[in-house]
Short mmCIF file of C-alpha atoms and ligand atoms in Angstrom, two decimals:
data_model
loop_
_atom_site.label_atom_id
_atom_site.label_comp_id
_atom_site.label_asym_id
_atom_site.label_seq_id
_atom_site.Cartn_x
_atom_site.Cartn_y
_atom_site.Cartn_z
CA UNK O 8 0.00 0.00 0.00
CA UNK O 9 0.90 3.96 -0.54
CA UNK O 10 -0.15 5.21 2.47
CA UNK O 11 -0.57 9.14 2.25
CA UNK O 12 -2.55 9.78 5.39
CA UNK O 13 -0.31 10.70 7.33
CA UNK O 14 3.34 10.67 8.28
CA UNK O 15 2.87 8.84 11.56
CA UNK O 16 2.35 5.66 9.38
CA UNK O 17 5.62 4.32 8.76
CA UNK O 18 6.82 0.95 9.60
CA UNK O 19 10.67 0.28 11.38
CA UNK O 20 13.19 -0.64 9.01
CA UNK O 21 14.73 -4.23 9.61
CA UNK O 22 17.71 -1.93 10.96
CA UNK O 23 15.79 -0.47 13.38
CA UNK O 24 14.31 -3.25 14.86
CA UNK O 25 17.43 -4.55 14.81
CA UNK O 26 18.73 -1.58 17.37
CA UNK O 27 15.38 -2.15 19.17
CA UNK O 28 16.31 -5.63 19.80
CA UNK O 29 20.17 -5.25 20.66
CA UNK O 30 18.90 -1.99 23.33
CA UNK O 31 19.92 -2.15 26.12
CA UNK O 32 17.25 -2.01 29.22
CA UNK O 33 16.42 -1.19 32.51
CA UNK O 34 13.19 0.22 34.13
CA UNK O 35 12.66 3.79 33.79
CA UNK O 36 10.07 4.24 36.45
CA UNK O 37 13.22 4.06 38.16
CA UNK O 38 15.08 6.09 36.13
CA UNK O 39 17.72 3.21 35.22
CA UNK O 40 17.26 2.38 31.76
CA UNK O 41 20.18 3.71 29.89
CA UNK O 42 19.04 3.45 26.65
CA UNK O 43 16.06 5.92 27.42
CA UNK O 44 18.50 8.11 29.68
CA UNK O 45 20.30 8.59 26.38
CA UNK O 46 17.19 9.58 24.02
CA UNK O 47 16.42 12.01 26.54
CA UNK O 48 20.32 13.21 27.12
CA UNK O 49 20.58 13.34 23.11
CA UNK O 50 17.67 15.50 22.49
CA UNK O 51 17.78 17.88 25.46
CA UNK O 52 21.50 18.38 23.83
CA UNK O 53 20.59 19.13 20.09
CA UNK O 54 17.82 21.72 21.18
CA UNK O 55 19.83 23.31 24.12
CA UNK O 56 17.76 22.29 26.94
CA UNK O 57 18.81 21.06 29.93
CA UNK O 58 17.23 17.58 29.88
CA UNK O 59 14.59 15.41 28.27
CA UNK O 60 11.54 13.29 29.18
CA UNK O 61 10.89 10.30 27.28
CA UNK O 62 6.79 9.75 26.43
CA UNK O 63 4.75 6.92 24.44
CA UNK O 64 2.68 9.77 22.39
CA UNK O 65 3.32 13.62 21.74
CA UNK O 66 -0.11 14.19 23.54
CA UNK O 67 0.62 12.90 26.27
CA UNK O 68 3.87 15.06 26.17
CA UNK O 69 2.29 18.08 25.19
CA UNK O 70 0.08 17.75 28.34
CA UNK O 71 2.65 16.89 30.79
CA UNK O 72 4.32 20.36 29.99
CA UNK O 73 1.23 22.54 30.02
CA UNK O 74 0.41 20.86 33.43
CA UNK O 75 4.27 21.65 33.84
CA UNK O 76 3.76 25.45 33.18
CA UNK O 77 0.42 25.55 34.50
CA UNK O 78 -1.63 25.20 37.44
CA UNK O 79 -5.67 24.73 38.25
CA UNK O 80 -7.55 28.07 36.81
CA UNK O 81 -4.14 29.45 34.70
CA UNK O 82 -4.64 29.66 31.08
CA UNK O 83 -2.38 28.95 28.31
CA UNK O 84 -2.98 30.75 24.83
CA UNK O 85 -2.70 28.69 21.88
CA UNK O 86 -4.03 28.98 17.94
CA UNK O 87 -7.81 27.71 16.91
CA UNK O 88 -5.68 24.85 14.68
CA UNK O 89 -3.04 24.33 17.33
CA UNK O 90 -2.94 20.33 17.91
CA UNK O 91 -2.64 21.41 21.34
CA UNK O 92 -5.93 22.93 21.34
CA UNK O 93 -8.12 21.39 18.57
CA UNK O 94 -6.81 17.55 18.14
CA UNK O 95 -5.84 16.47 21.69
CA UNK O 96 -9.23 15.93 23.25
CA UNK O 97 -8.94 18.89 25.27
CA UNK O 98 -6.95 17.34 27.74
CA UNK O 99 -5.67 20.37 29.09
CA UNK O 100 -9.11 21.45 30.25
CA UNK O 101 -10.68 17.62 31.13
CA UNK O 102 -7.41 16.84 32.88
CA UNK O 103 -5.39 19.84 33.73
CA UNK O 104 -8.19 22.45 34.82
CA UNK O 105 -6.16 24.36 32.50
CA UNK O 106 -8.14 26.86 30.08
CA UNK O 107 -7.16 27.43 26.87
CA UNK O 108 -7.55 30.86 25.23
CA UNK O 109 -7.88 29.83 21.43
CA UNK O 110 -7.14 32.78 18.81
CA UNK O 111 -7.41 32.70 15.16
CA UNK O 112 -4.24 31.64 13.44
CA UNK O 113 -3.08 33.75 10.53
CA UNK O 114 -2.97 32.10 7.19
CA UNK O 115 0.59 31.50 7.77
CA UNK O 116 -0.05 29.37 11.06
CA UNK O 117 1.60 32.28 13.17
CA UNK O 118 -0.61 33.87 15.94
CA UNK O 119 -0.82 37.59 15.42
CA UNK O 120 0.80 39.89 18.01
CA UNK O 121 -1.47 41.95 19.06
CA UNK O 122 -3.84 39.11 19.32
CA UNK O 123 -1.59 37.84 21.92
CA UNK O 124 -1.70 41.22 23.34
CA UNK O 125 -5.28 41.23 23.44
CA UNK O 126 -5.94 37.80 25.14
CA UNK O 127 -3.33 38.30 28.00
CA UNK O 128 -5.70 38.85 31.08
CA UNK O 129 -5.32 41.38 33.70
CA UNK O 130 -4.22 39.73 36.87
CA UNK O 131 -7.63 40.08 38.48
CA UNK O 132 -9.59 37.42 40.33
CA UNK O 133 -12.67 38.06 37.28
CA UNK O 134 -9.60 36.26 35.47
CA UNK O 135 -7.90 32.78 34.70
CA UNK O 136 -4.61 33.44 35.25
CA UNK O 137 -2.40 33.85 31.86
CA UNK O 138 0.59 31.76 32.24
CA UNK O 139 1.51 30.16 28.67
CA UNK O 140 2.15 30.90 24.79
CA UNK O 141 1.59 28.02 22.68
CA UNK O 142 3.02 27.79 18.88
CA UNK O 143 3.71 24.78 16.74
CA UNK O 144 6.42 24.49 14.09
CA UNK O 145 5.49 22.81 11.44
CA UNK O 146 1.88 23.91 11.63
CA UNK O 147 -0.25 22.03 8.66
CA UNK O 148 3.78 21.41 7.63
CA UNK O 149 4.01 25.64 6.97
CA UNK O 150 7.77 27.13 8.93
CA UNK O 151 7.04 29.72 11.16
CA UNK O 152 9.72 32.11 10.46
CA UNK O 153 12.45 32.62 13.03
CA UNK O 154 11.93 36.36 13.02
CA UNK O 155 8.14 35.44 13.93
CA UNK O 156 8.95 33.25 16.47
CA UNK O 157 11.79 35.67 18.10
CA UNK O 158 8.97 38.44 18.10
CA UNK O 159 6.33 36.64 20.12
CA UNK O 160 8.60 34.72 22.40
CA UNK O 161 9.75 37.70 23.23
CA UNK O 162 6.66 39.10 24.05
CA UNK O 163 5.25 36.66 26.08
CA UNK O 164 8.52 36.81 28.33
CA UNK O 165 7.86 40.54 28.66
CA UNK O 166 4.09 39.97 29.79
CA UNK O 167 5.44 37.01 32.64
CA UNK O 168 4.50 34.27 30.35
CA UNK O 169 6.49 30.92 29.56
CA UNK O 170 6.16 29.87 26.42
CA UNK O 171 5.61 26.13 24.95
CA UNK O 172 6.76 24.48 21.13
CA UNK O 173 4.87 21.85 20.09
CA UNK O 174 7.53 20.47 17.64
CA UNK O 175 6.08 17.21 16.57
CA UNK O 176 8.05 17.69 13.55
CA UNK O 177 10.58 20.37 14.33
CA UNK O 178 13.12 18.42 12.48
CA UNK O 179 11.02 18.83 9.35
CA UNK O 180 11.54 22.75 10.21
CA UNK O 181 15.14 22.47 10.88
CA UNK O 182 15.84 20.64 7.41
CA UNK O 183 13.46 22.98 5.39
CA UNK O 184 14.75 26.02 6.51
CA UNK O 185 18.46 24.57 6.66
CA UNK O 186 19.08 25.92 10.60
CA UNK O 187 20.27 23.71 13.32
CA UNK O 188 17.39 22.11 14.71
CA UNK O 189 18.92 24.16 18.18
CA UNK O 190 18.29 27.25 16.85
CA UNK O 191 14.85 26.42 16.16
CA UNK O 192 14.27 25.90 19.74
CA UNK O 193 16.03 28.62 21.59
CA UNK O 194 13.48 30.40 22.44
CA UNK O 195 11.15 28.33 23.73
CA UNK O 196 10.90 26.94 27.69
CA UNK O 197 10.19 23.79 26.65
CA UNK O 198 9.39 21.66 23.30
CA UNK O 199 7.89 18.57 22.53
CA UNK O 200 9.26 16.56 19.41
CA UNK O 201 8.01 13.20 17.63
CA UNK O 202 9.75 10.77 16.51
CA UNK O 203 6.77 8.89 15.60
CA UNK O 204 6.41 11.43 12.53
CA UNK O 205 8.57 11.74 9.65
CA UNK O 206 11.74 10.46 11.85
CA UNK O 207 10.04 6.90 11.31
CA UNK O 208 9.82 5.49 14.89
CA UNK O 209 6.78 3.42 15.74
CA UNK O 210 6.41 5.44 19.62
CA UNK O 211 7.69 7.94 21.26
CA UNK O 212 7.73 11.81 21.80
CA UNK O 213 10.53 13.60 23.93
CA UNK O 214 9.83 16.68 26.13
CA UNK O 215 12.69 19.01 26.35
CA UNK O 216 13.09 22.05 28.52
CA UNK O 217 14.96 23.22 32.01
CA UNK O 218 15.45 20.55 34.55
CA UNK O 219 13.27 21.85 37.19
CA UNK O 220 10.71 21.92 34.28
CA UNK O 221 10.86 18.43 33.83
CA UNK O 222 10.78 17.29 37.35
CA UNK O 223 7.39 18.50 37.19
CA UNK O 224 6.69 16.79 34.32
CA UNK O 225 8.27 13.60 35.70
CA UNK O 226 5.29 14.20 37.93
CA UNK O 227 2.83 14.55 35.67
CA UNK O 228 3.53 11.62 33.43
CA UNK O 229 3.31 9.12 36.05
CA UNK O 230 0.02 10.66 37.10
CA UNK O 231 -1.33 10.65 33.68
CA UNK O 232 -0.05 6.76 33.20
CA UNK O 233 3.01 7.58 30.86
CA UNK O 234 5.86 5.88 33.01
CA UNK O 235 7.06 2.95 31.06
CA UNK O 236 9.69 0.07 32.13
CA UNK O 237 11.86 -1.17 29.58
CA UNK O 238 11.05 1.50 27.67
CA UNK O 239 14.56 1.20 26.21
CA UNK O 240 13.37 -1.15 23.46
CA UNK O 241 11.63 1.99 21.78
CA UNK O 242 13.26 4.88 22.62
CA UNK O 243 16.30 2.25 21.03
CA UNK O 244 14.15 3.20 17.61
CA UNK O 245 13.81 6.88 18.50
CA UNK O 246 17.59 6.85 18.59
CA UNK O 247 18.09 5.02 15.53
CA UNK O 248 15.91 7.31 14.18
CA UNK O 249 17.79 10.42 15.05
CA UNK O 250 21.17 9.09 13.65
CA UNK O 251 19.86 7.92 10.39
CA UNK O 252 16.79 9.61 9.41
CA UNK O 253 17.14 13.30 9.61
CA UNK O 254 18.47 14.37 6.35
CA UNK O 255 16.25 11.73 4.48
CA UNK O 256 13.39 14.30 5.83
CA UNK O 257 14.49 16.43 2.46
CA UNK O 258 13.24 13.59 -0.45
CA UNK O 259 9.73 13.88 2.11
CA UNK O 260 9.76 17.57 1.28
CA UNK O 261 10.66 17.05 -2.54
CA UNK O 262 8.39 14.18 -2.61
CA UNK O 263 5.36 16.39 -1.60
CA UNK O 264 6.48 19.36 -3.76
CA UNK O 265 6.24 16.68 -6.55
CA UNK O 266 3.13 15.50 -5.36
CA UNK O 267 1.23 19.01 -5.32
CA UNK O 268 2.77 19.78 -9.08
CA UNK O 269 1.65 16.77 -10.84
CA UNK O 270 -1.89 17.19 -9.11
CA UNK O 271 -2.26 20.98 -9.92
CA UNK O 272 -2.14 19.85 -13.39
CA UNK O 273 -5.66 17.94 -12.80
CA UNK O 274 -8.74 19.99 -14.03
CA UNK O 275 -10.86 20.41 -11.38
CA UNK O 276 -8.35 20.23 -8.20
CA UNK O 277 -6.56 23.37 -6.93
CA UNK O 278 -3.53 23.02 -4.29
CA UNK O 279 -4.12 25.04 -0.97
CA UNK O 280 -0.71 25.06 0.60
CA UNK O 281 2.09 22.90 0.39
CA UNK O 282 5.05 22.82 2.48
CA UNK O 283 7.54 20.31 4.10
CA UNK O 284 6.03 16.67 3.62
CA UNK O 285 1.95 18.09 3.43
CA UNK O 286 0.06 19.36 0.74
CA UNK O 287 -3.36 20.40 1.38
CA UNK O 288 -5.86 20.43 -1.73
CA UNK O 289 -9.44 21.65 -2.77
CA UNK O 290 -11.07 18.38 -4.66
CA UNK O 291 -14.86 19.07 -4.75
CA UNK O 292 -16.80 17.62 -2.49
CA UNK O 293 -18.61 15.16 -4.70
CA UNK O 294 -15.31 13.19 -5.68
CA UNK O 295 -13.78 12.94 -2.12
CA UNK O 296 -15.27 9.33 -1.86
CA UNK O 297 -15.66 8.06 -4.94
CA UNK O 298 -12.13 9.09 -5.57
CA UNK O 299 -10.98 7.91 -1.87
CA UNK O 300 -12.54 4.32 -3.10
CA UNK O 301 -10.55 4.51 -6.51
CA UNK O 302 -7.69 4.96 -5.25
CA UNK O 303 -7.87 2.24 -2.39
CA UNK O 304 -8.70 -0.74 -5.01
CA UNK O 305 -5.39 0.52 -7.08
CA UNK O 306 -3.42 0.38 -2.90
CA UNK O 307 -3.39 4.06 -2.20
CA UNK O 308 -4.57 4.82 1.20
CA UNK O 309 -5.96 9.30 1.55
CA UNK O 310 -8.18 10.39 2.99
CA UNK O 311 -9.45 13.45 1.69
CA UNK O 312 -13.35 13.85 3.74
CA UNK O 313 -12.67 15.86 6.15
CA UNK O 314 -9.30 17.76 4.93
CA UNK O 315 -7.67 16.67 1.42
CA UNK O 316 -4.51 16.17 3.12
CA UNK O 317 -1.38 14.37 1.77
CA UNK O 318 1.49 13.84 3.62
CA UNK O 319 4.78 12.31 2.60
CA UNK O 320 7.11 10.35 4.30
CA UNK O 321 10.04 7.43 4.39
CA UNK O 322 7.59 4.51 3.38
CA UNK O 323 6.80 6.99 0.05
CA UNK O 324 9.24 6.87 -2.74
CA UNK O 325 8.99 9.62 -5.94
CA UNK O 326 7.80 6.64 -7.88
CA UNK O 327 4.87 6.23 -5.76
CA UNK O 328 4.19 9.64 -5.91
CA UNK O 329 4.16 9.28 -9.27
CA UNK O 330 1.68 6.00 -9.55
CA UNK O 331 -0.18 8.10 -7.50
CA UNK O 332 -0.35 11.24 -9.81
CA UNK O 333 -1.33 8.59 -12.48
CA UNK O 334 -4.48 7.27 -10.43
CA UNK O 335 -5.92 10.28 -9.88
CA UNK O 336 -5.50 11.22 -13.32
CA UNK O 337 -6.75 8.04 -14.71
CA UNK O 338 -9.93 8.99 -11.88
CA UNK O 339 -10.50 12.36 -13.56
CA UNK O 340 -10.09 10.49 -17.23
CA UNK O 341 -13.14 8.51 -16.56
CA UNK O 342 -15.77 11.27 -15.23
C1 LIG J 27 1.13 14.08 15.92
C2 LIG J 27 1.18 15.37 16.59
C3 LIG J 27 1.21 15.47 17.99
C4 LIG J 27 1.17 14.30 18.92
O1 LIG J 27 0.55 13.21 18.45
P1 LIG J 27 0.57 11.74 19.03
O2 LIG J 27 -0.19 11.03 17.98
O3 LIG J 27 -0.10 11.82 20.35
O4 LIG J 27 1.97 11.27 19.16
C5 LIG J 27 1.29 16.72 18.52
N1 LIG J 27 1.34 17.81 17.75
C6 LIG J 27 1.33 17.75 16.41
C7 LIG J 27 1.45 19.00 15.63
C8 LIG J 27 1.25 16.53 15.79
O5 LIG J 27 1.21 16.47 14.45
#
């Protein structure tokens, strides 16, 4: 199968399950297995932090550190399309008695200034308590730009606030815009980065950020059922991942560049955005399942109902870009 829902969907390499296999263990509810000691110790060094928490999902992750940064009744502000806000079940609110304070994104995923301005509260006892700026890099796979990010990091520091990364796929962000993933993630308090994504691990997200941070954290994984014993066996992948799949996140980003050029040439679908390993398309509504089912019987997996979303990744080669280019044509041809 060409699977283009997503980039979470690839499979370990016979190499990495052979590092899985050789890892070496102990139990990290304890805080003895080496082999997740050095995940953690590896990524806390490439993005400048002072040390690492290893997790089983990136929302699990991203919770841990806005229960980090916040308490019951603060707020953290965040964008409407934030994954943080819109795809985690609200599990800052349901679990954290954290409230979010959702603003509009821009077009180019970045939250506007002096929106951020305007939803910092007064400290008042009318008010939750406004303790956190959110952002996400890639958002819908678009690079916030550095001078963005600088700006509003910035800001938040001047109004008292700490400020969060969701970086599920920093390391797309870092190869696309050619900066050391470090720099990326300077100005942030803490980050959280997948390696379940485009890295090509089957599990695991690593929080980053100051050590006192992640004591906290610590804290907050074992309440929300994230410690994990010989948890060395995957974050053995994660690692594998990090040494040998980085740079291979640039054919992703050509792939989908590819992908969004052959199907702008389709009468009748127009490409929204595309950037890093996701294009986002317009394909009238009528075809979305028809054309979902067409492409299934000839093994390509989309799915385009409720965003017409196609994301590349390690398990995608140009050529199946290509075969798929060639099915959706041959769809078009026959309506
Ligand atoms: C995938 C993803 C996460 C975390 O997802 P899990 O499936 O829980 O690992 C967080 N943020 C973004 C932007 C993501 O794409």
């Amino acid at each position: 199968m060409i699977d283009l829902r997503s980039d979470t969907v690839t499979r370990p390499s016979k190499p990495m399950l052979a590092a899985m296999s050789a890892a070496e263990t102990g139990d990290d509810v304890w805080g003895d297995d080496p082999t997740v000691i050095r995940l953690q110790n590896a990524l806390a060094e490439r993005t400048g932090k002072e040390a690492g928490l290893f997790f089983p999902s990136g929302t699990q992750s991203n919770l841990a550190a806005l229960m980090a940064h916040c308490a019951r009744g603060d707020e953290y502000i965040v964008g409407q399309a934030a994954h943080t806000y819109k795809y985690e079940g609200g599990g800052a609110a349901v679990l954290g008695s954290i409230q979010p304070q959702p603003i509009e994104n821009a077009p180019d995923g970045s939250l506007p200034l002096e929106k951020i301005i305007g939803a910092i509260k007064p400290i008042d006892d009318h008010f939750a308590r406004s303790r956190l700026l959110t952002l996400e890099n890639t958002i819908g796979g678009k690079l916030l730009l550095e001078e963005y990010v600088q700006a509003a990091t910035k800001l938040a520091r001047e109004c008292g606030l700490a400020t969060h990364l969701d970086g599920a796929r920093v390391f797309n962000a870092a190869v696309a815009s050619g900066k050391p993933v470090g720099e990326l993630t300077a100005p942030f308090d803490s980050i959280s980065i997948c390696c379940s994504k485009g890295l090509g691990a089957p599990i695991g997200s690593v929080l980053v950020g100051s050590r006192s941070l992640i004591e906290v954290a610590h804290r907050w994984r074992k309440v929300l059922g994230g410690g994990m014993r010989q948890a060395g066996v995957i974050a053995a992948a994660c690692l594998y991942a990090l040494d040998h799949h980085i740079e291979g996140l640039a054919e992703d980003h050509a792939n989908a560049a590819r992908l969004a050029e052959g199907l702008s040439q389709i009468d009748g679908i127009s490409i929204q955005s595309q950037a890093t390993n996701m294009v986002f398309a317009r394909i009238p509504e009528a075809h979305c399942v028809p054309l979902e089912a067409w492409l299934k019987e000839r093994g390509i997996l989309t799915q385009m109902l409720y965003a017409s979303r196609f994301v590349t990744h390690r398990d995608v080669s140009r050529a199946d870009i290509d075969t798929f280019i060639d099915a959706v044509k041959g769809y078009f041809a026959t309506i």
